[in-house]
Coordinates of C-alpha atoms and ligand atoms in Angstrom, one line a residue:
X1 CA -6.2 -46.0 -18.7
X2 CA -2.7 -46.4 -18.5
X3 CA -0.5 -49.6 -19.0
X4 CA -1.0 -50.9 -16.2
X5 CA -4.6 -51.2 -16.2
X6 CA -4.9 -52.6 -20.2
X7 CA -2.5 -55.4 -19.6
X8 CA -5.7 -56.4 -16.2
X9 CA -8.8 -55.9 -17.9
X10 CA -6.8 -58.4 -21.0
X11 CA -5.8 -60.7 -17.3
X12 CA -8.9 -60.6 -16.4
X13 CA -11.3 -62.1 -19.1
X14 CA -8.6 -65.2 -19.8
X15 CA -8.6 -66.4 -16.6
X16 CA -11.0 -68.3 -14.1
X17 CA -9.9 -67.6 -10.6
X18 CA -10.3 -68.9 -6.9
X19 CA -11.6 -66.7 -5.3
X20 CA -13.0 -63.1 -6.1
X21 CA -13.2 -60.2 -3.9
X22 CA -16.4 -57.4 -4.5
X23 CA -14.9 -54.4 -2.4
X24 CA -11.4 -52.5 -2.5
X25 CA -11.7 -50.9 1.4
X26 CA -9.5 -51.9 4.1
X27 CA -10.8 -55.8 4.5
X28 CA -11.1 -56.0 -0.2
X29 CA -7.2 -55.8 0.8
X30 CA -6.4 -57.6 3.5
X31 CA -8.1 -60.4 1.6
X32 CA -7.0 -60.2 -1.4
X33 CA -2.7 -59.8 -0.1
X34 CA -3.7 -63.2 2.7
X35 CA -5.5 -65.2 -0.2
X36 CA -2.9 -64.3 -2.6
X37 CA 0.5 -64.8 -0.4
X38 CA -1.5 -68.5 0.4
X39 CA -0.9 -68.9 -3.0
X40 CA -4.4 -68.5 -5.0
X41 CA -5.5 -66.8 -7.2
X42 CA -7.5 -64.0 -7.0
X43 CA -8.8 -60.8 -7.8
X44 CA -9.9 -58.0 -6.2
X45 CA -12.5 -55.0 -7.6
X46 CA -14.2 -51.7 -6.4
X47 CA -16.7 -50.0 -7.4
X48 CA -14.9 -46.2 -7.4
X49 CA -11.7 -45.7 -5.8
X50 CA -9.8 -47.4 -3.7
X51 CA -10.5 -47.0 -0.4
X52 CA -12.8 -45.2 -1.7
X53 CA -16.4 -46.0 0.7
X54 CA -15.5 -46.3 5.5
X55 CA -11.6 -47.0 4.5
X56 CA -10.0 -43.2 3.3
X57 CA -12.6 -41.2 6.2
X58 CA -11.4 -42.8 9.4
X59 CA -10.5 -41.2 12.6
X60 CA -7.5 -42.5 10.2
X61 CA -5.6 -44.0 13.5
X62 CA -4.5 -47.8 14.2
X63 CA -6.2 -48.3 17.4
X64 CA -5.1 -50.0 20.3
X65 CA -8.4 -51.0 22.1
X66 CA -8.8 -48.4 24.6
X67 CA -13.3 -48.2 23.8
X68 CA -13.4 -52.1 24.4
X69 CA -12.3 -51.5 28.3
X70 CA -16.0 -50.0 28.9
X71 CA -17.6 -53.4 28.8
X72 CA -14.7 -55.5 29.6
X73 CA -14.2 -57.0 26.2
X74 CA -10.4 -57.7 27.3
X75 CA -9.5 -60.6 24.8
X76 CA -10.3 -58.0 22.2
X77 CA -7.9 -55.6 23.8
X78 CA -5.6 -57.5 23.6
X79 CA -5.9 -59.3 20.5
X80 CA -6.3 -55.2 19.1
X81 CA -3.3 -54.5 20.7
X82 CA -1.4 -56.8 19.6
X83 CA -2.9 -55.7 15.9
X84 CA -1.1 -52.7 16.2
X85 CA 2.0 -53.7 16.9
X86 CA 2.5 -55.9 13.6
X87 CA 0.6 -53.2 11.6
X88 CA 3.0 -50.4 12.7
X89 CA 5.7 -52.7 11.9
X90 CA 4.5 -53.7 8.2
X91 CA 4.0 -50.1 7.4
X92 CA 6.2 -48.1 9.3
X93 CA 6.1 -45.5 7.1
X94 CA 2.6 -44.8 6.9
X95 CA 1.2 -45.8 11.4
X96 CA 3.1 -42.7 13.0
X97 CA 2.8 -43.1 17.4
X98 CA 0.8 -40.7 18.6
X99 CA 1.5 -39.1 22.3
X100 CA -2.9 -38.5 22.8
X101 CA -3.7 -36.8 26.1
X102 CA -6.7 -37.1 27.7
X103 CA -8.0 -34.5 29.7
X104 CA -9.1 -35.7 32.8
X105 CA -12.9 -33.0 33.3
X106 CA -15.1 -32.9 36.5
X107 CA -17.8 -34.4 36.5
X108 CA -16.4 -35.8 33.3
X109 CA -17.0 -39.9 31.2
X110 CA -14.4 -41.3 34.0
X111 CA -12.5 -40.6 37.4
X112 CA -8.5 -39.2 37.0
X113 CA -7.9 -42.2 39.0
X114 CA -10.4 -44.5 37.4
X115 CA -8.5 -43.6 33.8
X116 CA -5.4 -44.3 35.4
X117 CA -6.4 -47.7 36.7
X118 CA -8.3 -48.3 33.0
X119 CA -5.1 -47.4 31.1
X120 CA -3.0 -49.4 33.1
X121 CA -5.0 -52.3 32.7
X122 CA -4.9 -51.2 29.1
X123 CA -1.5 -50.9 28.7
X124 CA -0.9 -54.5 30.2
X125 CA -3.1 -56.6 28.3
X126 CA -2.6 -54.4 24.5
X127 CA 0.7 -55.8 25.1
X128 CA 1.8 -51.1 25.2
X129 CA 6.1 -50.7 24.6
X130 CA 7.3 -49.1 27.5
X131 CA 7.6 -46.3 26.0
X132 CA 4.7 -46.0 25.5
X133 CA 3.0 -45.9 28.7
X134 CA 0.6 -44.2 29.3
X135 CA 1.4 -41.4 32.7
X136 CA -0.6 -38.7 34.6
X137 CA -0.4 -35.1 33.9
X138 CA -1.4 -31.9 36.3
X139 CA -3.6 -29.8 35.4
X140 CA -1.0 -26.9 35.2
X141 CA 1.4 -30.1 32.7
X142 CA -2.3 -30.1 30.5
X143 CA -2.9 -26.4 30.5
X144 CA 1.2 -25.9 29.6
X145 CA 1.3 -28.4 27.5
X146 CA -2.2 -26.6 25.9
X147 CA -2.8 -23.2 27.1
X148 CA -5.6 -23.0 24.7
X149 CA -7.6 -25.5 26.7
X150 CA -10.4 -24.3 28.8
X151 CA -9.7 -24.7 32.6
X152 CA -12.8 -24.8 34.3
X153 CA -13.1 -28.3 36.1
X154 CA -9.9 -29.6 34.7
X155 CA -8.8 -32.6 37.0
X156 CA -5.2 -33.3 35.0
X157 CA -5.1 -35.6 32.3
X158 CA -3.7 -38.4 31.4
X159 CA -1.4 -39.2 28.3
X160 CA -0.8 -42.8 26.1
X161 CA -0.3 -43.5 23.2
X162 CA -2.5 -44.0 19.6
X163 CA -2.0 -44.4 16.1
X164 CA -2.0 -41.7 13.1
X165 CA -2.4 -44.2 10.7
X166 CA -2.9 -43.2 6.7
X167 CA -6.2 -44.6 5.7
X168 CA -6.6 -44.7 2.1
X169 CA -2.4 -44.9 1.7
X170 CA -3.0 -48.3 3.8
X171 CA -4.9 -49.4 1.7
X172 CA -3.2 -49.4 -1.5
X173 CA -0.1 -50.2 0.0
X174 CA -1.6 -53.9 0.7
X175 CA -3.2 -54.1 -2.6
X176 CA 0.6 -52.8 -4.2
X177 CA 1.7 -56.1 -2.2
X178 CA -1.4 -58.0 -3.2
X179 CA -0.7 -57.7 -6.8
X180 CA 3.8 -58.2 -6.0
X181 CA 2.4 -61.6 -4.8
X182 CA -0.1 -61.9 -8.4
X183 CA -3.1 -59.7 -7.2
X184 CA -5.4 -58.6 -9.5
X185 CA -7.0 -55.7 -9.1
X186 CA -9.6 -53.2 -10.5
X187 CA -10.6 -50.3 -9.2
X188 CA -13.9 -48.9 -11.2
X189 CA -15.5 -51.9 -12.1
X190 CA -18.6 -52.3 -10.7
X191 CA -20.3 -55.6 -10.2
X192 CA -23.5 -55.1 -11.7
X193 CA -25.1 -58.8 -11.6
X194 CA -24.1 -62.8 -9.8
X195 CA -23.7 -65.8 -12.7
X196 CA -24.2 -68.7 -10.6
X197 CA -24.0 -73.2 -11.7
X198 CA -25.6 -75.6 -10.3
X199 CA -27.8 -73.2 -8.0
X200 CA -23.5 -71.2 -6.6
X201 CA -22.6 -68.4 -7.5
X202 CA -19.7 -68.5 -10.0
X203 CA -18.4 -65.2 -9.6
X204 CA -20.3 -61.8 -11.5
X205 CA -21.6 -59.3 -14.1
X206 CA -19.3 -56.2 -14.3
X207 CA -19.4 -52.9 -15.1
X208 CA -15.6 -51.8 -16.5
X209 CA -16.3 -47.7 -15.4
X210 CA -13.5 -45.9 -17.2
X211 CA -14.5 -48.0 -20.0
X212 CA -17.7 -48.7 -20.1
X213 CA -17.1 -52.4 -20.8
X214 CA -18.7 -55.2 -19.5
X215 CA -16.9 -57.7 -18.1
X216 CA -16.9 -61.2 -17.0
X217 CA -15.5 -63.0 -13.9
X218 CA -15.7 -66.3 -13.2
X219 CA -14.8 -67.1 -10.3
X220 CA -15.4 -70.8 -8.0
X221 CA -15.8 -68.9 -4.7
X222 CA -17.0 -64.9 -4.1
X223 CA -16.7 -63.2 -0.9
X224 CA -18.6 -60.3 -0.6
X225 CA -16.5 -57.3 1.6
X226 CA -18.4 -54.1 0.3
X227 CA -18.3 -53.0 4.2
X228 CA -21.7 -50.5 3.9
X229 CA -22.8 -52.1 1.3
X230 CA -22.7 -55.6 2.5
X231 CA -26.5 -55.8 3.2
X232 CA -27.4 -54.6 0.0
X233 CA -25.4 -56.8 -2.4
X234 CA -26.7 -60.2 -0.4
X235 CA -29.7 -58.7 -0.8
X236 CA -30.0 -58.9 -5.1
X237 CA -28.1 -62.2 -4.4
X238 CA -30.6 -63.9 -1.7
X239 CA -34.2 -63.9 -1.1
X240 CA -33.9 -65.0 2.4
X241 CA -31.4 -62.9 3.8
X242 CA -32.3 -60.4 6.1
X243 CA -30.5 -56.8 7.2
X244 CA -28.1 -57.0 9.0
X245 CA -26.7 -54.1 9.0
X246 CA -26.8 -50.3 11.4
X247 CA -25.6 -48.2 9.8
X248 CA -24.0 -45.4 11.3
X249 CA -22.2 -42.0 10.7
X250 CA -19.3 -40.4 11.1
X251 CA -18.1 -37.2 10.3
X252 CA -14.8 -34.8 11.2
X253 CA -13.5 -31.5 10.3
X254 CA -11.0 -30.0 9.3
X255 CA -9.4 -26.0 11.2
X256 CA -6.9 -24.4 10.7
X257 CA -4.0 -24.6 13.7
X258 CA -4.5 -20.8 13.7
X259 CA -8.3 -21.0 14.5
X260 CA -7.8 -24.0 16.8
X261 CA -4.2 -24.0 17.9
X262 CA -3.8 -27.0 19.7
X263 CA 0.3 -29.2 19.2
X264 CA -1.2 -32.6 21.0
X265 CA -3.2 -35.5 19.8
X266 CA -6.5 -35.1 22.3
X267 CA -9.5 -37.5 23.4
X268 CA -11.9 -35.6 25.1
X269 CA -15.4 -35.4 26.9
X270 CA -18.4 -34.0 24.7
X271 CA -21.6 -32.9 27.4
X272 CA -23.6 -36.2 25.7
X273 CA -21.3 -39.0 27.7
X274 CA -19.3 -39.5 24.4
X275 CA -15.6 -38.1 23.5
X276 CA -13.8 -37.3 20.1
X277 CA -10.9 -36.3 18.9
X278 CA -8.3 -32.8 17.9
X279 CA -5.6 -34.6 16.2
X280 CA -2.9 -32.1 14.4
X281 CA -1.1 -32.3 11.7
X282 CA 1.5 -30.3 9.5
X283 CA -0.8 -26.7 9.6
X284 CA -3.9 -27.8 10.1
X285 CA -5.7 -30.8 13.1
X286 CA -9.2 -32.8 12.0
X287 CA -11.7 -33.3 14.9
X288 CA -14.0 -35.2 15.5
X289 CA -16.0 -37.9 15.0
X290 CA -19.7 -37.8 15.1
X291 CA -21.8 -41.8 15.5
X292 CA -25.2 -41.1 14.1
X293 CA -27.5 -43.3 12.7
X294 CA -27.8 -43.8 9.4
X295 CA -30.5 -44.5 6.6
X296 CA -29.4 -42.2 3.3
X297 CA -28.4 -42.6 0.7
X298 CA -24.9 -45.3 1.7
X299 CA -23.0 -43.9 -2.0
X300 CA -23.0 -40.1 -0.6
X301 CA -23.5 -39.5 3.0
X302 CA -22.7 -35.2 3.0
X303 CA -21.8 -32.8 6.3
X304 CA -25.1 -31.4 7.8
X305 CA -25.3 -28.6 10.2
X306 CA -26.8 -30.7 12.9
X307 CA -23.1 -32.6 12.4
X308 CA -20.9 -29.0 12.2
X309 CA -23.2 -27.1 15.3
X310 CA -22.0 -30.5 18.0
X311 CA -19.1 -30.7 16.7
X312 CA -18.1 -27.1 17.0
X313 CA -19.7 -27.0 19.9
X314 CA -17.9 -30.0 21.5
X315 CA -14.5 -28.0 20.4
X316 CA -14.9 -24.9 21.6
X317 CA -16.3 -26.0 25.0
X318 CA -13.2 -27.7 25.7
X319 CA -10.7 -25.2 24.7
X320 CA -10.7 -21.2 24.5
X321 CA -11.6 -21.2 20.5
X322 CA -14.8 -19.6 19.0
X323 CA -15.1 -22.0 16.1
X324 CA -17.7 -21.9 13.5
X325 CA -18.6 -23.6 9.8
X326 CA -16.6 -20.3 8.0
X327 CA -14.0 -21.8 10.0
X328 CA -14.1 -25.2 8.4
X329 CA -11.4 -26.1 5.4
X330 CA -12.4 -29.3 5.0
X331 CA -14.8 -31.9 6.2
X332 CA -15.4 -35.8 5.4
X333 CA -18.0 -38.9 6.3
X334 CA -17.9 -42.2 6.5
X335 CA -20.3 -44.7 7.0
X336 CA -19.1 -47.4 10.0
X337 CA -20.9 -50.6 8.5
X338 CA -21.4 -52.0 12.5
X339 CA -23.2 -55.8 12.9
X340 CA -27.2 -55.1 14.3
X341 CA -28.4 -55.8 17.6
X342 CA -32.2 -56.3 18.7
X343 CA -33.1 -53.6 21.1
X344 CA -29.9 -51.9 21.4
X345 CA -30.4 -48.6 19.2
X346 CA -27.9 -45.9 20.2
X347 CA -25.0 -46.3 17.7
X348 CA -22.4 -45.8 20.1
X349 CA -23.2 -48.5 22.4
X350 CA -22.3 -51.1 18.8
X351 CA -20.1 -53.4 18.7
X352 CA -17.7 -53.3 16.9
X353 CA -16.9 -56.9 15.9
X354 CA -16.7 -57.8 12.6
X355 CA -18.7 -61.0 10.9
X356 CA -19.3 -63.7 8.3
X357 CA -22.7 -64.0 7.1
X358 CA -22.8 -67.5 4.0
X359 CA -25.5 -67.7 1.9
X360 CA -27.4 -70.5 0.3
X361 CA -25.0 -70.2 -3.1
X362 CA -21.7 -69.9 -1.4
X363 CA -20.8 -66.6 -0.9
X364 CA -19.0 -65.2 1.9
X365 CA -20.3 -61.8 3.5
X366 CA -18.1 -60.1 5.8
X367 CA -19.0 -56.9 7.9
X368 CA -18.1 -55.5 10.7
X369 CA -14.3 -55.0 12.7
X370 CA -12.0 -51.8 12.1
X371 CA -9.4 -51.0 10.0
X372 CA -6.6 -52.5 12.7
X373 CA -7.9 -55.5 13.1
X374 CA -7.6 -55.6 8.8
X375 CA -5.2 -58.7 8.6
X376 CA -7.5 -61.3 11.7
X377 CA -10.5 -60.1 9.7
X378 CA -9.1 -61.9 6.4
X379 CA -6.9 -64.4 7.6
X380 CA -10.7 -65.6 9.4
X381 CA -12.4 -65.8 5.6
X382 CA -9.3 -66.9 3.8
X383 CA -9.0 -70.2 6.1
X384 CA -12.9 -70.1 5.6
X385 CA -12.3 -69.7 1.5
X386 CA -9.5 -72.0 1.4
X387 CA -11.1 -74.8 3.1
X388 CA -14.2 -75.1 1.0
X389 CA -11.0 -75.2 -2.6
X390 CA -9.2 -77.9 -1.7
X391 CA -12.6 -80.1 -1.4
X392 CA -13.5 -78.5 -4.3
X393 CA -9.4 -78.3 -5.7
X394 CA -7.6 -81.1 -3.8
X395 CA -4.7 -78.5 -2.5
X396 CA -2.9 -79.0 0.3
X397 CA -4.2 -75.8 2.5
X398 CA -2.0 -72.7 3.7
X399 CA -1.4 -71.7 7.0
X400 CA -1.6 -66.8 6.9
X401 CA 1.7 -65.8 6.6
X402 CA 0.5 -62.1 6.5
X403 CA 1.7 -61.3 10.1
X404 CA 5.3 -61.6 8.6
X405 CA 5.0 -60.1 6.1
X406 CA 5.9 -56.0 4.5
X407 CA 3.5 -53.6 2.6
X408 CA 4.5 -52.4 -0.3
X409 CA 6.9 -49.2 1.5
X410 CA 7.1 -50.7 4.3
X411 CA 9.7 -52.8 3.7
X412 CA 12.9 -51.6 5.3
X413 CA 15.8 -54.0 7.2
X414 CA 15.6 -55.3 10.5
X415 CA 13.7 -53.8 13.4
X416 CA 12.3 -50.3 12.5
X417 CA 11.1 -48.1 15.0
X418 CA 10.9 -44.1 15.0
X419 CA 14.8 -42.8 15.1
X420 CA 15.8 -45.6 12.8
X421 CA 12.8 -43.7 10.1
X422 CA 14.4 -41.4 10.9
X423 CA 17.7 -42.3 9.9
X424 CA 16.5 -43.5 6.5
X425 CA 14.5 -40.8 6.2
X426 CA 17.7 -38.6 6.4
X427 CA 19.7 -41.5 3.7
X428 CA 17.5 -40.8 0.9
X429 CA 17.3 -37.4 1.1
X430 CA 20.6 -37.5 0.7
X431 CA 20.6 -39.7 -2.4
X432 CA 17.3 -37.1 -3.8
X433 CA 18.7 -33.8 -2.9
X434 CA 21.1 -33.6 -6.2
X435 CA 17.8 -32.5 -8.1
X436 CA 17.5 -29.6 -5.3
X437 CA 14.5 -31.1 -3.3
X438 CA 14.2 -29.1 -0.3
X439 CA 14.7 -31.8 2.9
X440 CA 10.7 -30.9 3.7
X441 CA 8.4 -31.9 1.4
X442 CA 10.7 -34.7 0.5
X443 CA 9.7 -35.7 4.4
X444 CA 6.3 -35.7 3.5
X445 CA 7.0 -37.9 0.6
X446 CA 9.0 -39.9 2.2
X447 CA 6.7 -40.9 4.9
X448 CA 4.0 -41.2 1.8
X449 CA 6.3 -44.0 -0.3
X450 CA 8.3 -45.5 2.7
X451 CA 11.2 -47.5 0.6
X452 CA 9.2 -47.3 -2.7
X453 CA 10.4 -43.4 -2.5
X454 CA 13.0 -45.0 -4.6
X455 CA 10.9 -45.5 -7.6
X456 CA 10.6 -41.4 -7.8
X457 CA 13.6 -40.4 -7.3
X458 CA 15.1 -42.6 -9.5
X459 CA 12.1 -40.7 -12.3
X460 CA 12.2 -36.7 -10.5
X461 CA 16.8 -37.7 -11.9
X462 CA 15.2 -38.7 -14.5
X463 CA 12.6 -35.3 -15.4
X464 CA 15.6 -33.2 -14.9
X465 CA 16.6 -30.5 -17.0
X466 CA 18.7 -27.3 -17.0
X467 CA 16.1 -24.7 -15.4
X468 CA 13.7 -26.9 -14.8
X469 CA 12.1 -26.3 -11.2
X470 CA 12.8 -29.2 -8.4
X471 CA 8.9 -28.4 -7.5
X472 CA 7.2 -29.5 -10.8
X473 CA 9.9 -32.4 -11.7
X474 CA 9.4 -33.9 -8.1
X475 CA 4.9 -33.0 -8.6
X476 CA 5.5 -35.0 -12.2
X477 CA 7.6 -38.2 -10.8
X478 CA 5.1 -38.6 -8.3
X479 CA 1.8 -38.2 -10.7
X480 CA 4.2 -40.6 -12.5
X481 CA 4.5 -43.2 -10.0
X482 CA 0.7 -42.5 -8.9
X483 CA -0.7 -43.8 -12.7
X484 CA 1.6 -46.3 -12.4
X485 CA 1.6 -48.3 -10.0
X486 CA -1.0 -47.3 -7.9
X487 CA -3.9 -47.5 -10.0
X488 CA -4.7 -44.2 -10.0
X489 CA -6.8 -43.6 -13.0
X490 CA -8.2 -39.5 -12.1
X491 CA -6.2 -36.2 -9.8
X492 CA -9.2 -37.1 -7.7
X493 CA -8.2 -39.5 -6.9
X494 CA -4.6 -38.7 -6.4
X495 CA -4.8 -35.7 -4.2
X496 CA -8.1 -37.6 -2.3
X497 CA -6.8 -41.0 -1.5
X498 CA -2.1 -40.6 -2.5
X499 CA -2.0 -37.4 -1.1
X500 CA -4.6 -36.0 0.9
X501 CA -3.3 -32.4 -0.2
X502 CA -7.3 -30.7 0.1
X503 CA -6.9 -32.4 3.9
X504 CA -3.3 -31.9 5.1
X505 CA -1.5 -29.9 3.2
X506 CA -5.0 -27.1 1.7
X507 CA -2.1 -24.4 1.5
X508 CA -0.9 -26.2 -1.3
X509 CA -4.1 -25.6 -3.2
X510 CA -3.7 -23.4 -6.0
X511 CA -5.5 -22.4 -9.4
X512 CA -2.3 -23.0 -10.7
X513 CA -1.2 -25.7 -8.6
X514 CA -4.6 -28.3 -10.0
X515 CA -3.6 -27.2 -13.6
X516 CA -0.5 -28.3 -13.5
X517 CA -1.5 -31.4 -11.6
X518 CA -4.5 -31.9 -14.1
X519 CA -2.4 -31.1 -17.0
X520 CA 0.0 -34.1 -16.1
X521 CA -2.5 -36.7 -15.5
X522 CA -3.4 -35.4 -19.0
X523 CA 0.3 -36.6 -19.6
X524 CA -0.6 -39.3 -18.1
X525 CA -3.7 -41.2 -18.1
X526 CA -5.2 -41.5 -21.6
X527 CA -8.1 -40.3 -23.5
X528 CA -8.4 -38.1 -20.0
X529 CA -10.3 -34.9 -20.5
X530 CA -11.6 -33.2 -17.7
X531 CA -11.0 -30.2 -16.2
X532 CA -9.4 -28.5 -14.5
X533 CA -12.6 -26.2 -12.9
X534 CA -14.6 -30.0 -13.2
X535 CA -11.7 -30.9 -10.3
X536 CA -11.8 -28.6 -8.6
X537 CA -15.5 -28.9 -7.9
X538 CA -15.6 -32.2 -7.8
X539 CA -12.2 -31.7 -4.3
X540 CA -13.9 -28.7 -2.5
X541 CA -14.9 -28.5 0.9
X542 CA -18.9 -27.9 -0.6
X543 CA -19.2 -31.5 -2.0
X544 CA -19.4 -33.1 1.6
X545 CA -22.0 -30.4 2.8
X546 CA -25.2 -31.2 2.6
X547 CA -26.8 -28.4 0.9
X548 CA -30.7 -28.9 2.1
X549 CA -31.5 -30.6 6.3
Ligands
FAD1 C1 -16.1 -41.8 10.7 C2 -14.8 -43.1 10.8 C3 -14.6 -43.8 12.4 C4 -13.8 -44.4 12.3 N1 -12.2 -44.3 12.6 C5 -11.7 -45.6 13.4 C6 -10.1 -46.0 13.3 O1 -10.3 -44.6 13.6 N2 -9.9 -46.7 13.0 C7 -10.2 -48.0 12.4 O2 -8.9 -49.0 13.0 N3 -11.4 -48.5 12.6 C8 -11.8 -46.3 12.4 N4 -13.3 -47.4 11.5 C9 -14.1 -48.4 10.7 C10 -12.9 -47.9 9.5 O3 -12.8 -47.1 9.0 C11 -13.1 -49.0 8.9 O4 -13.8 -50.3 10.3 C12 -13.9 -49.9 7.5 O5 -12.6 -48.9 7.0 C13 -14.3 -50.6 7.4 O6 -13.3 -50.8 5.7 P1 -14.3 -51.6 4.2 O7 -13.4 -52.7 3.8 O8 -15.4 -52.9 5.2 O9 -15.6 -51.2 3.8 P2 -15.3 -50.1 2.4 O10 -13.7 -49.5 3.2 O11 -16.4 -49.2 2.8 O12 -14.5 -51.1 1.2 C14 -16.2 -50.9 0.0 C15 -15.6 -51.2 -0.6 O13 -16.8 -51.7 -1.5 C16 -16.7 -51.7 -3.0 N5 -18.2 -51.4 -3.1 C17 -19.7 -51.5 -2.8 N6 -20.5 -52.5 -3.7 C18 -19.9 -52.5 -4.2 C19 -19.7 -53.3 -5.9 N7 -21.1 -53.0 -6.9 N8 -19.0 -54.0 -6.7 C20 -17.5 -52.9 -5.7 N9 -18.0 -52.3 -5.1 C21 -17.7 -52.4 -4.9 C22 -16.9 -49.5 -2.7 O14 -16.4 -49.0 -3.5 C23 -16.1 -49.1 -1.1 O15 -14.7 -49.3 -1.6 C24 -13.9 -46.0 11.7 C25 -15.4 -45.8 11.0 C26 -16.2 -44.6 11.2 C27 -17.6 -44.3 9.8

C-alpha cells in the first residue's frame, strides 16, 4: 500500500461518480481518459494490475490495418491508418515506426504482384507517410537483409511499415493522463456484484484485493470494458443475455538473437495459410501469433505444446534455424475478445470490429476491437454515456478531444518524429549524466518514460551519494517513480507490465537483481512481504506454460 492508493480509496468512498468503468485494459483506460477530459467524474477499476489482461499480451503493434485489405474493408483501413498516426503523435516515446519485410513465397498467401498492388492501395487509403511507403525487394536484397532466411521458393519481398508499441505502457500512460484530468483509477479492485435503484445499475460492490476490504462504488452510468471477461460480467447482471464473444488464444514466444539471428521485423507465411510476425527487440526476437478458439480459464491462458510446435515449425521452415521448446526465453498467451458470428468457426475469419451491448438495466458493455482503435472505441461509448447523462443531469454535451491529448510521457513541444526524439534524448542525457548513468541505459528509460524522465533523473540526483553505484541509484529512482506515479503495487507489476524486463531484457534477471528489486519494494511499499523466491516463481517461464495437456 502506498500514499497514492490510500488517497484514492478515501476519494472513492466519499464520491458519487458519473461513470464507473470496469476493466483497466486499453479499452477501459481510453474510456477513462475520454470521459475525464470531457469533465465527467469517472472511476476506472481493474481486478488485477492495469493492462494485466489482453492489453499486455498482444503482438505490440499499432497496425495500419493491412489485414482489412483481404476482406475489402476499405473504410476500416482509412480509419485505422488515421488512428495509427494519432497514437504515434500522442505517445511517440512508446510507439516506434518499424520497417517490416514481407518475404514472398512460391505458393504463398499472395503473389508478389498482388502483394505490391495491395500494399500500394493500403498506403494510399491509410494515409501512410511518403517515407514509409512500401517498396519491392529482390530475392538477393531480402537474403542480404536476412542471411538466415530459407531461400527455397523465395520470390523476393516487399518492405512496408508497422508501428511497434509497448502495449502495457500504452495503458499506463493513458491512465496517468486520465488522472491528470481528474479521473480516479484503482487496480486490484474487483467488481463482485452490482447495485441497483429502480431497476437501473447504480454501481457495484467491489473488493479492494490489497487490503481485503469491501468498497461500494456509486455511479450514475456503468461501462463493462472487461475484454475477454465481458460476457461473464454481463451474465452476472442479466438473465436474458446470450454469449456474444468468441475468445481466441494468441501465443508469442521469445528467443535469443543467437538462436534466431534476424535484425529486421518480418511478417511471413505459415503453411496453413496464416501469417505470423518475427520482431527483433534488443538481444531477443519475439514470434507470434497463434489464433485458436479458446474455452478454458479466462484468468489464466497458458502456452501449450501445440502452440510451441506450431510457432517453432513456422520459424524453422522460414529460416535456416532449428528452434525447439528448450530455446524459449519467455512466452505469453493472450485472449482476443472477438465478436461471435454464427457459421464462422475459423478464428482468423472473425471480424476484429468492436460492438456495444446495452442491457435493460443500463449497463453498457464494449468488446472486440484492437489496441490500435482504442481511442475511437472510447469516443463511441463516451458519446453514448454523455447523451444519457445529459438527460439526467441537464449538462451540455462536450465533444471528444482525445485526438489532441498527448498521453503522459508524450508531452513534448512541437511535431515529434524519430529524429527529434533522438535529439531530445541527447539533451535529457546531458542533464542526467552527472549521476554516472550510461548512455544506452538512459536511452532505454527515455523511451519508456518519455517526457516524464525528468522525475526519475531528479530522483537519481537526490539519491546520489559518494560511493553509490549508478545502476543501483537509477533502479531505485525508477521503482520510486513506478510506485508513486504508475499505480505499481508489486515487483511483478513493475517487471512484467511497466518495464517488460523478463521478455526483452532477460539478461538483467539474476538472483542479485531480483533481491535488489524486492528490497526496494519493501522500502517503498507499506506491508509488502513477498519473498524473492515467490517473485522468481511468478515471473518464470514455467508459470506461463501449460503443464498437463
Ligand atoms: C495475441 C494477441 C495479439 C494482439 N495483437 C494486437 C496488435 O498487435 N495490435 C492491436 O492493435 N491489437 C492487438 N490485439 C488486440 C488487443 O490486444 C485487444 O483488442 C485489447 O488489448 C483488448 O483490450 P481490453 O481493454 O478490451 O481488454 P483487456 O486488456 O483484457 O482488459 C480487460 C480488463 O478487465 C479486467 N476485469 C475483468 N473482470 C473484472 C472485474 N470483475 N472487476 C474489475 N476488473 C475486471 C481484467 O483484469 C482486465 O485487465 C491482440 C490480441 C491478442 C490476444
